[in-house]
Amino acid sequence: KKKKKKKKKNETGNYIFSDKERENFLKTKKRALRRALFMDAKIKRVSDIDTTQETFRAKLHFYLTWLATYDEVQEYLKWERQAELKKAAARKIAAWAPEWEPQLEFTNAIDIHEYGRTC
């Protein structure tokens, strides 16, 4: 029987990848140039329907979820360590943002009154 090796953790408690695991991950990453994006759309309200002008108003909520790349995870962990150090020194650090974020485009919208992000 082979004993499973216990995974090593770094100082922040995250697992450390072996060279082979990292190589396999990078091979997979290179094959996957596209990202999996999960989207949920909710139509909250439709109003001001004008059939002659073919216009209407709508309130929509879109919920987008996607997986971070290995590099983004490493970048976030680095940011997290820096944030802890600056917190200890009572200094503020800018919020972390991923390298890529999906953009919604409404191609035939006449006027967009409000387009905001909540997280």
The first five atom37 places (N, CA, C, CB, O) and aatype in JSON, in Angstrom:
{
  "aatype": [11, 11, 11, 11, 11, 11, 11, 11, 11, 2, 6, 16, 7, 2, 18, 9, 13, 15, 3, 11, 6, 1, 6, 2, 13, 10, 11, 16, 11, 11, 1, 0, 10, 1, 1, 0, 10, 13, 12, 3, 0, 11, 9, 11, 1, 19, 15, 3, 9, 3, 16, 16, 5, 6, 16, 13, 1, 0, 11, 10, 8, 13, 18, 10, 16, 17, 10, 0, 16, 18, 3, 6, 19, 5, 6, 18, 10, 11, 17, 6, 1, 5, 0, 6, 10, 11, 11, 0, 0, 0, 1, 11, 9, 0, 0, 17, 0, 14, 6, 17, 6, 14, 5, 10, 6, 13, 16, 2, 0, 9, 3, 9, 8, 6, 18, 7, 1, 16, 4],
  "atom_mask": [
    [1, 1, 1, 1, 1],
    [1, 1, 1, 1, 1],
    [1, 1, 1, 1, 1],
    [1, 1, 1, 1, 1],
    [1, 1, 1, 1, 1],
    [1, 1, 1, 1, 1],
    [1, 1, 1, 1, 1],
    [1, 1, 1, 1, 1],
    [1, 1, 1, 1, 1],
    [1, 1, 1, 1, 1],
    [1, 1, 1, 1, 1],
    [1, 1, 1, 1, 1],
    [1, 1, 1, 0, 1],
    [1, 1, 1, 1, 1],
    [1, 1, 1, 1, 1],
    [1, 1, 1, 1, 1],
    [1, 1, 1, 1, 1],
    [1, 1, 1, 1, 1],
    [1, 1, 1, 1, 1],
    [1, 1, 1, 1, 1],
    [1, 1, 1, 1, 1],
    [1, 1, 1, 1, 1],
    [1, 1, 1, 1, 1],
    [1, 1, 1, 1, 1],
    [1, 1, 1, 1, 1],
    [1, 1, 1, 1, 1],
    [1, 1, 1, 1, 1],
    [1, 1, 1, 1, 1],
    [1, 1, 1, 1, 1],
    [1, 1, 1, 1, 1],
    [1, 1, 1, 1, 1],
    [1, 1, 1, 1, 1],
    [1, 1, 1, 1, 1],
    [1, 1, 1, 1, 1],
    [1, 1, 1, 1, 1],
    [1, 1, 1, 1, 1],
    [1, 1, 1, 1, 1],
    [1, 1, 1, 1, 1],
    [1, 1, 1, 1, 1],
    [1, 1, 1, 1, 1],
    [1, 1, 1, 1, 1],
    [1, 1, 1, 1, 1],
    [1, 1, 1, 1, 1],
    [1, 1, 1, 1, 1],
    [1, 1, 1, 1, 1],
    [1, 1, 1, 1, 1],
    [1, 1, 1, 1, 1],
    [1, 1, 1, 1, 1],
    [1, 1, 1, 1, 1],
    [1, 1, 1, 1, 1],
    [1, 1, 1, 1, 1],
    [1, 1, 1, 1, 1],
    [1, 1, 1, 1, 1],
    [1, 1, 1, 1, 1],
    [1, 1, 1, 1, 1],
    [1, 1, 1, 1, 1],
    [1, 1, 1, 1, 1],
    [1, 1, 1, 1, 1],
    [1, 1, 1, 1, 1],
    [1, 1, 1, 1, 1],
    [1, 1, 1, 1, 1],
    [1, 1, 1, 1, 1],
    [1, 1, 1, 1, 1],
    [1, 1, 1, 1, 1],
    [1, 1, 1, 1, 1],
    [1, 1, 1, 1, 1],
    [1, 1, 1, 1, 1],
    [1, 1, 1, 1, 1],
    [1, 1, 1, 1, 1],
    [1, 1, 1, 1, 1],
    [1, 1, 1, 1, 1],
    [1, 1, 1, 1, 1],
    [1, 1, 1, 1, 1],
    [1, 1, 1, 1, 1],
    [1, 1, 1, 1, 1],
    [1, 1, 1, 1, 1],
    [1, 1, 1, 1, 1],
    [1, 1, 1, 1, 1],
    [1, 1, 1, 1, 1],
    [1, 1, 1, 1, 1],
    [1, 1, 1, 1, 1],
    [1, 1, 1, 1, 1],
    [1, 1, 1, 1, 1],
    [1, 1, 1, 1, 1],
    [1, 1, 1, 1, 1],
    [1, 1, 1, 1, 1],
    [1, 1, 1, 1, 1],
    [1, 1, 1, 1, 1],
    [1, 1, 1, 1, 1],
    [1, 1, 1, 1, 1],
    [1, 1, 1, 1, 1],
    [1, 1, 1, 1, 1],
    [1, 1, 1, 1, 1],
    [1, 1, 1, 1, 1],
    [1, 1, 1, 1, 1],
    [1, 1, 1, 1, 1],
    [1, 1, 1, 1, 1],
    [1, 1, 1, 1, 1],
    [1, 1, 1, 1, 1],
    [1, 1, 1, 1, 1],
    [1, 1, 1, 1, 1],
    [1, 1, 1, 1, 1],
    [1, 1, 1, 1, 1],
    [1, 1, 1, 1, 1],
    [1, 1, 1, 1, 1],
    [1, 1, 1, 1, 1],
    [1, 1, 1, 1, 1],
    [1, 1, 1, 1, 1],
    [1, 1, 1, 1, 1],
    [1, 1, 1, 1, 1],
    [1, 1, 1, 1, 1],
    [1, 1, 1, 1, 1],
    [1, 1, 1, 1, 1],
    [1, 1, 1, 1, 1],
    [1, 1, 1, 1, 1],
    [1, 1, 1, 0, 1],
    [1, 1, 1, 1, 1],
    [1, 1, 1, 1, 1],
    [1, 1, 1, 1, 1]
  ],
  "atom_positions": [
    [[0.83, -1.2, 0.0], [0.0, 0.0, 0.0], [0.87, 1.25, 0.0], [-0.94, 0.01, 1.21], [1.84, 1.36, 0.75]],
    [[0.49, 2.18, -0.85], [1.21, 3.45, -0.9], [0.57, 4.43, 0.07], [1.23, 4.03, -2.33], [-0.65, 4.56, 0.14]],
    [[1.41, 5.11, 0.8], [0.91, 6.14, 1.69], [0.8, 7.44, 0.91], [1.82, 6.31, 2.93], [1.69, 7.81, 0.14]],
    [[-0.29, 8.12, 1.12], [-0.45, 9.42, 0.48], [0.39, 10.45, 1.22], [-1.95, 9.85, 0.45], [0.38, 10.52, 2.45]],
    [[1.12, 11.24, 0.44], [1.92, 12.28, 1.04], [1.02, 13.41, 1.51], [2.98, 12.81, 0.05], [0.08, 13.8, 0.82]],
    [[1.32, 13.9, 2.69], [0.56, 15.02, 3.22], [1.01, 16.29, 2.51], [0.75, 15.14, 4.76], [2.2, 16.56, 2.38]],
    [[0.07, 17.06, 2.05], [0.37, 18.29, 1.33], [0.98, 19.32, 2.28], [-0.91, 18.86, 0.65], [0.55, 19.48, 3.42]],
    [[2.0, 20.02, 1.78], [2.64, 21.07, 2.55], [1.84, 22.36, 2.39], [4.11, 21.28, 2.11], [1.25, 22.63, 1.35]],
    [[1.85, 23.14, 3.45], [1.17, 24.44, 3.42], [2.19, 25.54, 3.63], [0.06, 24.52, 4.49], [3.21, 25.35, 4.29]],
    [[1.9, 26.72, 3.05], [2.78, 27.87, 3.27], [2.33, 28.62, 4.52], [2.78, 28.81, 2.04], [1.44, 28.17, 5.24]],
    [[2.96, 29.77, 4.78], [2.68, 30.52, 6.01], [1.25, 31.04, 6.1], [3.63, 31.68, 6.12], [0.77, 31.32, 7.2]],
    [[0.56, 31.17, 4.97], [-0.83, 31.63, 5.01], [-1.82, 30.48, 5.08], [-1.13, 32.48, 3.78], [-3.04, 30.69, 5.09]],
    [[-1.3, 29.23, 5.14], [-2.18, 28.07, 5.26], [-2.64, 27.51, 3.94], [0.0, 0.0, 0.0], [-3.49, 26.61, 3.92]],
    [[-2.11, 28.0, 2.82], [-2.49, 27.5, 1.5], [-1.56, 26.37, 1.08], [-2.48, 28.63, 0.46], [-0.38, 26.36, 1.43]],
    [[-2.1, 25.43, 0.33], [-1.31, 24.3, -0.13], [-0.26, 24.73, -1.15], [-2.21, 23.22, -0.74], [-0.49, 25.64, -1.95]],
    [[0.9, 24.07, -1.09], [1.98, 24.34, -2.03], [1.94, 23.26, -3.11], [3.38, 24.36, -1.31], [1.95, 22.07, -2.8]],
    [[1.89, 23.67, -4.37], [1.86, 22.73, -5.49], [3.24, 22.13, -5.71], [1.36, 23.42, -6.77], [4.25, 22.82, -5.58]],
    [[3.28, 20.85, -6.05], [4.54, 20.23, -6.46], [4.83, 20.68, -7.89], [4.48, 18.66, -6.36], [3.96, 21.22, -8.56]],
    [[6.06, 20.46, -8.35], [6.42, 20.85, -9.72], [5.54, 20.15, -10.73], [7.9, 20.53, -10.0], [5.13, 20.75, -11.73]],
    [[5.24, 18.87, -10.48], [4.4, 18.1, -11.41], [2.97, 18.65, -11.44], [4.4, 16.6, -11.02], [2.38, 18.79, -12.51]],
    [[2.42, 18.96, -10.26], [1.07, 19.51, -10.2], [1.0, 20.86, -10.92], [0.62, 19.68, -8.72], [0.06, 21.14, -11.66]],
    [[2.02, 21.69, -10.7], [2.05, 23.0, -11.36], [2.16, 22.84, -12.88], [3.24, 23.84, -10.82], [1.5, 23.55, -13.63]],
    [[3.01, 21.9, -13.33], [3.18, 21.65, -14.76], [1.87, 21.19, -15.39], [4.27, 20.6, -14.99], [1.5, 21.66, -16.47]],
    [[1.16, 20.28, -14.72], [-0.14, 19.81, -15.23], [-1.15, 20.94, -15.29], [-0.68, 18.67, -14.35], [-1.92, 21.06, -16.24]],
    [[-1.14, 21.78, -14.26], [-2.06, 22.91, -14.22], [-1.78, 23.87, -15.37], [-1.96, 23.65, -12.87], [-2.7, 24.35, -16.03]],
    [[-0.49, 24.16, -15.61], [-0.13, 25.09, -16.68], [-0.47, 24.53, -18.05], [1.36, 25.42, -16.61], [-0.86, 25.28, -18.94]],
    [[-0.32, 23.21, -18.24], [-0.71, 22.59, -19.51], [-2.2, 22.79, -19.75], [-0.36, 21.08, -19.52], [-2.63, 23.14, -20.85]],
    [[-2.98, 22.56, -18.71], [-4.43, 22.74, -18.79], [-4.75, 24.2, -19.08], [-5.13, 22.27, -17.48], [-5.63, 24.51, -19.88]],
    [[-4.03, 25.09, -18.41], [-4.26, 26.53, -18.57], [-4.01, 26.96, -20.02], [-3.36, 27.34, -17.61], [-4.78, 27.73, -20.59]],
    [[-2.93, 26.45, -20.62], [-2.6, 26.83, -21.99], [-3.66, 26.36, -22.97], [-1.24, 26.26, -22.39], [-3.93, 27.02, -23.97]],
    [[-4.27, 25.2, -22.67], [-5.32, 24.69, -23.56], [-6.6, 25.5, -23.42], [-5.61, 23.22, -23.25], [-7.38, 25.6, -24.37]],
    [[-6.81, 26.07, -22.27], [-8.06, 26.77, -22.0], [-7.87, 28.28, -22.12], [-8.59, 26.41, -20.6], [-7.74, 28.97, -21.11]],
    [[-7.86, 28.78, -23.33], [-7.74, 30.22, -23.52], [-9.06, 30.92, -23.24], [-7.27, 30.53, -24.93], [-9.09, 32.1, -22.89]],
    [[-10.14, 30.18, -23.4], [-11.46, 30.73, -23.07], [-11.75, 30.45, -21.6], [-12.56, 30.11, -23.98], [-11.18, 29.54, -21.0]],
    [[-12.62, 31.25, -21.03], [-13.0, 31.06, -19.64], [-14.44, 30.59, -19.55], [-12.81, 32.37, -18.84], [-15.29, 30.95, -20.37]],
    [[-14.68, 29.79, -18.55], [-16.06, 29.39, -18.26], [-16.7, 30.54, -17.49], [-16.12, 28.03, -17.44], [-16.18, 30.99, -16.48]],
    [[-17.83, 30.99, -17.98], [-18.55, 32.1, -17.35], [-19.96, 31.63, -17.06], [-18.55, 33.38, -18.26], [-20.65, 31.11, -17.94]],
    [[-20.38, 31.81, -15.83], [-21.72, 31.42, -15.43], [-22.52, 32.7, -15.26], [-21.72, 30.55, -14.12], [-22.08, 33.64, -14.58]],
    [[-23.7, 32.74, -15.87], [-24.5, 33.95, -15.84], [-25.94, 33.63, -15.45], [-24.46, 34.66, -17.19], [-26.53, 32.66, -15.92]],
    [[-26.47, 34.46, -14.59], [-27.87, 34.37, -14.2], [-28.48, 35.74, -14.48], [-28.05, 33.94, -12.68], [-27.94, 36.76, -14.03]],
    [[-29.56, 35.78, -15.21], [-30.21, 37.06, -15.55], [-31.61, 37.07, -14.96], [-30.25, 37.27, -17.09], [-32.36, 36.1, -15.06]],
    [[-31.95, 38.19, -14.34], [-33.29, 38.35, -13.79], [-33.9, 39.63, -14.34], [-33.26, 38.38, -12.23], [-33.29, 40.7, -14.27]],
    [[-35.09, 39.51, -14.88], [-35.83, 40.68, -15.36], [-36.68, 41.15, -14.19], [-36.71, 40.35, -16.64], [-37.63, 40.47, -13.81]],
    [[-36.34, 42.29, -13.64], [-37.04, 42.82, -12.47], [-38.3, 43.59, -12.86], [-36.11, 43.71, -11.66], [-39.33, 43.5, -12.2]],
    [[-38.19, 44.37, -13.95], [-39.34, 45.19, -14.34], [-39.24, 45.56, -15.81], [-39.43, 46.46, -13.46], [-38.15, 45.84, -16.31]],
    [[-40.38, 45.56, -16.49], [-40.48, 46.07, -17.86], [-41.59, 47.12, -17.84], [-40.78, 44.91, -18.92], [-42.7, 46.84, -17.38]],
    [[-41.29, 48.32, -18.33], [-42.29, 49.4, -18.29], [-42.12, 50.31, -19.5], [-42.17, 50.22, -16.97], [-41.23, 50.12, -20.32]],
    [[-42.98, 51.31, -19.59], [-42.96, 52.3, -20.67], [-42.86, 51.65, -22.06], [-41.79, 53.26, -20.48], [-42.05, 52.04, -22.89]],
    [[-43.69, 50.66, -22.28], [-43.68, 49.95, -23.56], [-44.36, 50.83, -24.61], [-44.39, 48.56, -23.45], [-45.52, 51.22, -24.45]],
    [[-43.64, 51.12, -25.68], [-44.17, 51.93, -26.78], [-44.04, 51.1, -28.05], [-43.41, 53.31, -26.91], [-42.95, 50.96, -28.6]],
    [[-45.16, 50.57, -28.52], [-45.12, 49.68, -29.69], [-44.84, 50.44, -30.98], [-46.43, 48.93, -29.81], [-44.27, 49.87, -31.91]],
    [[-45.25, 51.7, -31.06], [-44.99, 52.46, -32.3], [-43.5, 52.8, -32.45], [-45.84, 53.75, -32.32], [-42.96, 52.74, -33.55]],
    [[-42.87, 53.15, -31.36], [-41.44, 53.48, -31.38], [-40.57, 52.23, -31.16], [-41.12, 54.53, -30.3], [-39.35, 52.27, -31.32]],
    [[-41.22, 51.15, -30.8], [-40.53, 49.89, -30.49], [-39.47, 50.08, -29.41], [-39.88, 49.3, -31.75], [-38.32, 49.68, -29.55]],
    [[-39.91, 50.72, -28.31], [-39.02, 50.96, -27.18], [-39.68, 50.49, -25.9], [-38.64, 52.45, -27.08], [-40.9, 50.31, -25.83]],
    [[-38.87, 50.3, -24.89], [-39.36, 49.96, -23.56], [-38.25, 50.25, -22.56], [-39.82, 48.46, -23.48], [-37.1, 50.45, -22.93]],
    [[-38.62, 50.27, -21.3], [-37.64, 50.39, -20.22], [-37.62, 49.07, -19.48], [-37.99, 51.57, -19.24], [-38.64, 48.38, -19.4]],
    [[-36.47, 48.72, -18.95], [-36.36, 47.46, -18.21], [-35.35, 47.61, -17.09], [-35.96, 46.3, -19.15], [-34.36, 48.33, -17.2]],
    [[-35.63, 46.91, -16.02], [-34.68, 46.82, -14.92], [-34.21, 45.37, -14.89], [-35.31, 47.26, -13.52], [-35.0, 44.45, -14.69]],
    [[-32.91, 45.18, -15.1], [-32.34, 43.84, -15.21], [-31.23, 43.66, -14.17], [-31.8, 43.58, -16.63], [-30.5, 44.6, -13.87]],
    [[-31.12, 42.47, -13.65], [-30.0, 42.11, -12.78], [-29.26, 40.95, -13.41], [-30.48, 41.75, -11.33], [-29.86, 39.94, -13.77]],
    [[-27.96, 41.1, -13.55], [-27.12, 40.02, -14.08], [-26.15, 39.61, -12.99], [-26.36, 40.47, -15.38], [-25.53, 40.45, -12.35]],
    [[-26.02, 38.31, -12.8], [-25.08, 37.77, -11.83], [-24.05, 36.95, -12.6], [-25.82, 36.89, -10.75], [-24.39, 35.95, -13.23]],
    [[-22.8, 37.37, -12.56], [-21.73, 36.73, -13.32], [-20.74, 36.08, -12.36], [-21.02, 37.75, -14.24], [-20.32, 36.69, -11.37]],
    [[-20.37, 34.86, -12.66], [-19.39, 34.12, -11.86], [-18.41, 33.45, -12.8], [-20.08, 33.07, -10.94], [-18.8, 32.9, -13.83]],
    [[-17.13, 33.51, -12.47], [-16.11, 32.84, -13.27], [-14.97, 32.41, -12.36], [-15.58, 33.77, -14.41], [-14.83, 32.91, -11.24]],
    [[-14.17, 31.48, -12.84], [-13.06, 30.96, -12.06], [-11.81, 31.79, -12.32], [-12.8, 29.48, -12.39], [-11.53, 32.19, -13.45]],
    [[-11.08, 32.04, -11.27], [-9.81, 32.76, -11.41], [-8.75, 31.83, -11.98], [-9.35, 33.34, -10.04], [-8.8, 30.62, -11.77]],
    [[-7.81, 32.4, -12.7], [-6.69, 31.61, -13.21], [-5.69, 31.38, -12.08], [-6.0, 32.32, -14.42], [-5.78, 32.01, -11.02]],
    [[-4.77, 30.48, -12.3], [-3.73, 30.21, -11.31], [-2.96, 31.49, -10.98], [-2.76, 29.1, -11.81], [-2.71, 31.79, -9.82]],
    [[-2.6, 32.24, -12.01], [-1.84, 33.48, -11.81], [-2.65, 34.49, -11.0], [-1.45, 34.09, -13.15], [-2.09, 35.19, -10.15]],
    [[-3.94, 34.59, -11.25], [-4.79, 35.51, -10.48], [-4.87, 35.09, -9.02], [-6.2, 35.57, -11.09], [-4.88, 35.94, -8.13]],
    [[-4.93, 33.79, -8.77], [-4.97, 33.3, -7.39], [-3.66, 33.66, -6.68], [-5.2, 31.75, -7.35], [-3.68, 34.14, -5.55]],
    [[-2.54, 33.44, -7.36], [-1.23, 33.77, -6.77], [-1.13, 35.27, -6.52], [-0.09, 33.3, -7.69], [-0.61, 35.7, -5.49]],
    [[-1.62, 36.07, -7.46], [-1.6, 37.52, -7.32], [-2.46, 37.95, -6.13], [-2.11, 38.2, -8.61], [-2.07, 38.84, -5.37]],
    [[-3.62, 37.31, -5.96], [-4.5, 37.63, -4.84], [-3.84, 37.27, -3.51], [-5.84, 36.89, -4.98], [-3.91, 38.04, -2.55]],
    [[-3.2, 36.1, -3.45], [-2.54, 35.68, -2.21], [-1.42, 36.66, -1.85], [-1.97, 34.26, -2.36], [-1.21, 36.97, -0.67]],
    [[-0.7, 37.13, -2.85], [0.37, 38.12, -2.63], [-0.24, 39.41, -2.1], [1.16, 38.39, -3.95], [0.28, 40.0, -1.15]],
    [[-1.35, 39.85, -2.71], [-2.05, 41.06, -2.26], [-2.53, 40.9, -0.82], [-3.24, 41.38, -3.19], [-2.43, 41.82, -0.01]],
    [[-3.05, 39.7, -0.51], [-3.57, 39.43, 0.83], [-2.45, 39.54, 1.88], [-4.2, 38.03, 0.88], [-2.66, 40.11, 2.95]],
    [[-1.27, 39.0, 1.57], [-0.13, 39.1, 2.49], [0.27, 40.57, 2.68], [1.08, 38.28, 1.96], [0.55, 41.0, 3.8]],
    [[0.31, 41.33, 1.58], [0.65, 42.75, 1.67], [-0.38, 43.51, 2.49], [0.78, 43.36, 0.27], [-0.04, 44.42, 3.25]],
    [[-1.66, 43.15, 2.31], [-2.73, 43.81, 3.06], [-2.57, 43.56, 4.55], [-4.12, 43.31, 2.58], [-2.78, 44.46, 5.36]],
    [[-2.19, 42.33, 4.93], [-1.98, 42.01, 6.34], [-0.82, 42.82, 6.91], [-1.72, 40.51, 6.52], [-0.9, 43.33, 8.03]],
    [[0.26, 42.95, 6.14], [1.42, 43.73, 6.6], [1.06, 45.2, 6.75], [2.59, 43.57, 5.62], [1.45, 45.84, 7.73]],
    [[0.32, 45.73, 5.79], [-0.07, 47.15, 5.86], [-1.09, 47.39, 6.96], [-0.62, 47.62, 4.52], [-1.12, 48.45, 7.57]],
    [[-1.95, 46.38, 7.2], [-2.93, 46.5, 8.28], [-2.2, 46.59, 9.62], [-3.92, 45.29, 8.28], [-2.57, 47.38, 10.49]],
    [[-1.16, 45.78, 9.77], [-0.35, 45.81, 10.99], [0.35, 47.15, 11.14], [0.68, 44.66, 10.99], [0.57, 47.62, 12.26]],
    [[0.7, 47.78, 10.03], [1.36, 49.08, 10.05], [0.35, 50.23, 10.0], [2.34, 49.2, 8.87], [0.73, 51.4, 9.9]],
    [[-0.94, 49.91, 10.08], [-2.03, 50.9, 10.07], [-2.03, 51.76, 8.8], [-1.93, 51.81, 11.3], [-2.28, 52.96, 8.86]],
    [[-1.76, 51.13, 7.65], [-1.83, 51.82, 6.36], [-2.9, 51.16, 5.51], [-0.45, 51.81, 5.63], [-3.17, 49.96, 5.65]],
    [[-3.5, 51.94, 4.64], [-4.54, 51.39, 3.76], [-3.91, 50.85, 2.49], [-5.6, 52.46, 3.43], [-2.88, 51.34, 2.02]],
    [[-4.55, 49.83, 1.93], [-4.11, 49.24, 0.67], [-5.29, 49.25, -0.3], [-3.55, 47.78, 0.87], [-6.44, 49.05, 0.11]],
    [[-5.02, 49.47, -1.57], [-6.08, 49.51, -2.58], [-6.75, 48.14, -2.69], [-5.52, 49.93, -3.96], [-6.11, 47.11, -2.47]],
    [[-8.01, 48.13, -3.02], [-8.76, 46.87, -3.18], [-8.19, 46.06, -4.33], [-10.27, 47.16, -3.42], [-7.73, 46.62, -5.33]],
    [[-8.21, 44.75, -4.18], [-7.7, 43.87, -5.23], [-8.76, 43.69, -6.3], [-7.28, 42.5, -4.64], [-9.95, 43.58, -6.0]],
    [[-8.33, 43.65, -7.55], [-9.23, 43.39, -8.68], [-8.57, 42.37, -9.59], [-9.57, 44.71, -9.47], [-7.36, 42.43, -9.82]],
    [[-9.34, 41.42, -10.12], [-8.74, 40.43, -11.02], [-8.27, 41.07, -12.32], [-9.75, 39.32, -11.33], [-8.68, 42.17, -12.69]],
    [[-7.38, 40.35, -12.99], [-6.81, 40.83, -14.25], [-7.89, 40.98, -15.33], [-5.71, 39.88, -14.74], [-7.83, 41.89, -16.16]],
    [[-8.87, 40.09, -15.3], [-9.93, 40.09, -16.31], [-11.28, 40.07, -15.62], [-9.78, 38.88, -17.27], [-11.49, 39.34, -14.65]],
    [[-12.19, 40.87, -16.12], [-13.58, 40.85, -15.66], [-14.47, 40.91, -16.89], [-13.88, 42.05, -14.69], [-14.15, 41.61, -17.85]],
    [[-15.58, 40.17, -16.88], [-16.47, 40.2, -18.05], [-17.14, 41.56, -18.18], [-17.53, 39.08, -17.95], [-17.43, 42.23, -17.19]],
    [[-17.39, 41.95, -19.41], [-18.07, 43.21, -19.69], [-19.37, 42.91, -20.41], [-17.17, 44.16, -20.54], [-19.39, 42.16, -21.39]],
    [[-20.45, 43.48, -19.93], [-21.74, 43.33, -20.6], [-21.92, 44.48, -21.58], [-22.92, 43.29, -19.57], [-21.61, 45.63, -21.29]],
    [[-22.42, 44.14, -22.74], [-22.66, 45.16, -23.76], [-24.07, 44.98, -24.3], [-21.6, 45.08, -24.91], [-24.45, 43.89, -24.73]],
    [[-24.84, 46.04, -24.27], [-26.19, 46.02, -24.8], [-26.13, 46.7, -26.16], [-27.22, 46.74, -23.82], [-26.19, 47.93, -26.26]],
    [[-26.02, 45.9, -27.2], [-25.72, 46.43, -28.54], [-26.81, 47.32, -29.12], [-25.48, 45.3, -29.48], [-26.5, 48.27, -29.84]],
    [[-28.06, 47.05, -28.83], [-29.12, 47.88, -29.43], [-29.84, 48.74, -28.39], [-30.13, 46.99, -30.15], [-31.0, 49.11, -28.59]],
    [[-29.16, 49.05, -27.3], [-29.75, 49.91, -26.28], [-29.73, 51.36, -26.76], [-29.0, 49.77, -24.93], [-28.72, 51.83, -27.29]],
    [[-30.83, 52.05, -26.58], [-30.91, 53.45, -26.96], [-30.28, 54.32, -25.88], [-32.39, 53.88, -27.21], [-29.49, 55.21, -26.17]],
    [[-30.63, 54.04, -24.64], [-30.13, 54.83, -23.53], [-30.03, 53.94, -22.31], [-31.05, 56.06, -23.25], [-30.99, 53.25, -21.95]],
    [[-28.88, 53.94, -21.67], [-28.71, 53.18, -20.44], [-28.66, 54.19, -19.3], [-27.4, 52.27, -20.47], [-27.71, 54.98, -19.21]],
    [[-29.67, 54.17, -18.45], [-29.79, 55.16, -17.38], [-28.81, 54.9, -16.24], [-31.2, 55.18, -16.84], [-28.22, 55.83, -15.7]],
    [[-28.65, 53.64, -15.88], [-27.77, 53.31, -14.77], [-27.14, 51.95, -15.05], [-28.54, 53.31, -13.41], [-27.83, 50.99, -15.38]],
    [[-25.86, 51.9, -14.9], [-25.15, 50.64, -15.13], [-24.11, 50.54, -14.04], [-24.5, 50.57, -16.58], [-23.02, 51.1, -14.16]],
    [[-24.43, 49.81, -13.0], [-23.52, 49.75, -11.87], [-23.17, 48.35, -11.46], [0.0, 0.0, 0.0], [-23.84, 47.38, -11.8]],
    [[-22.1, 48.28, -10.72], [-21.6, 47.01, -10.21], [-21.73, 47.03, -8.7], [-20.12, 46.75, -10.65], [-21.46, 48.05, -8.07]],
    [[-22.13, 45.91, -8.12], [-22.37, 45.91, -6.68], [-21.32, 45.19, -5.86], [-23.67, 45.29, -6.42], [-21.4, 45.2, -4.64]],
    [[-20.34, 44.58, -6.49], [-19.32, 43.91, -5.66], [-17.93, 44.23, -6.13], [-19.52, 42.41, -5.66], [-16.96, 43.75, -5.55]]
  ]
}
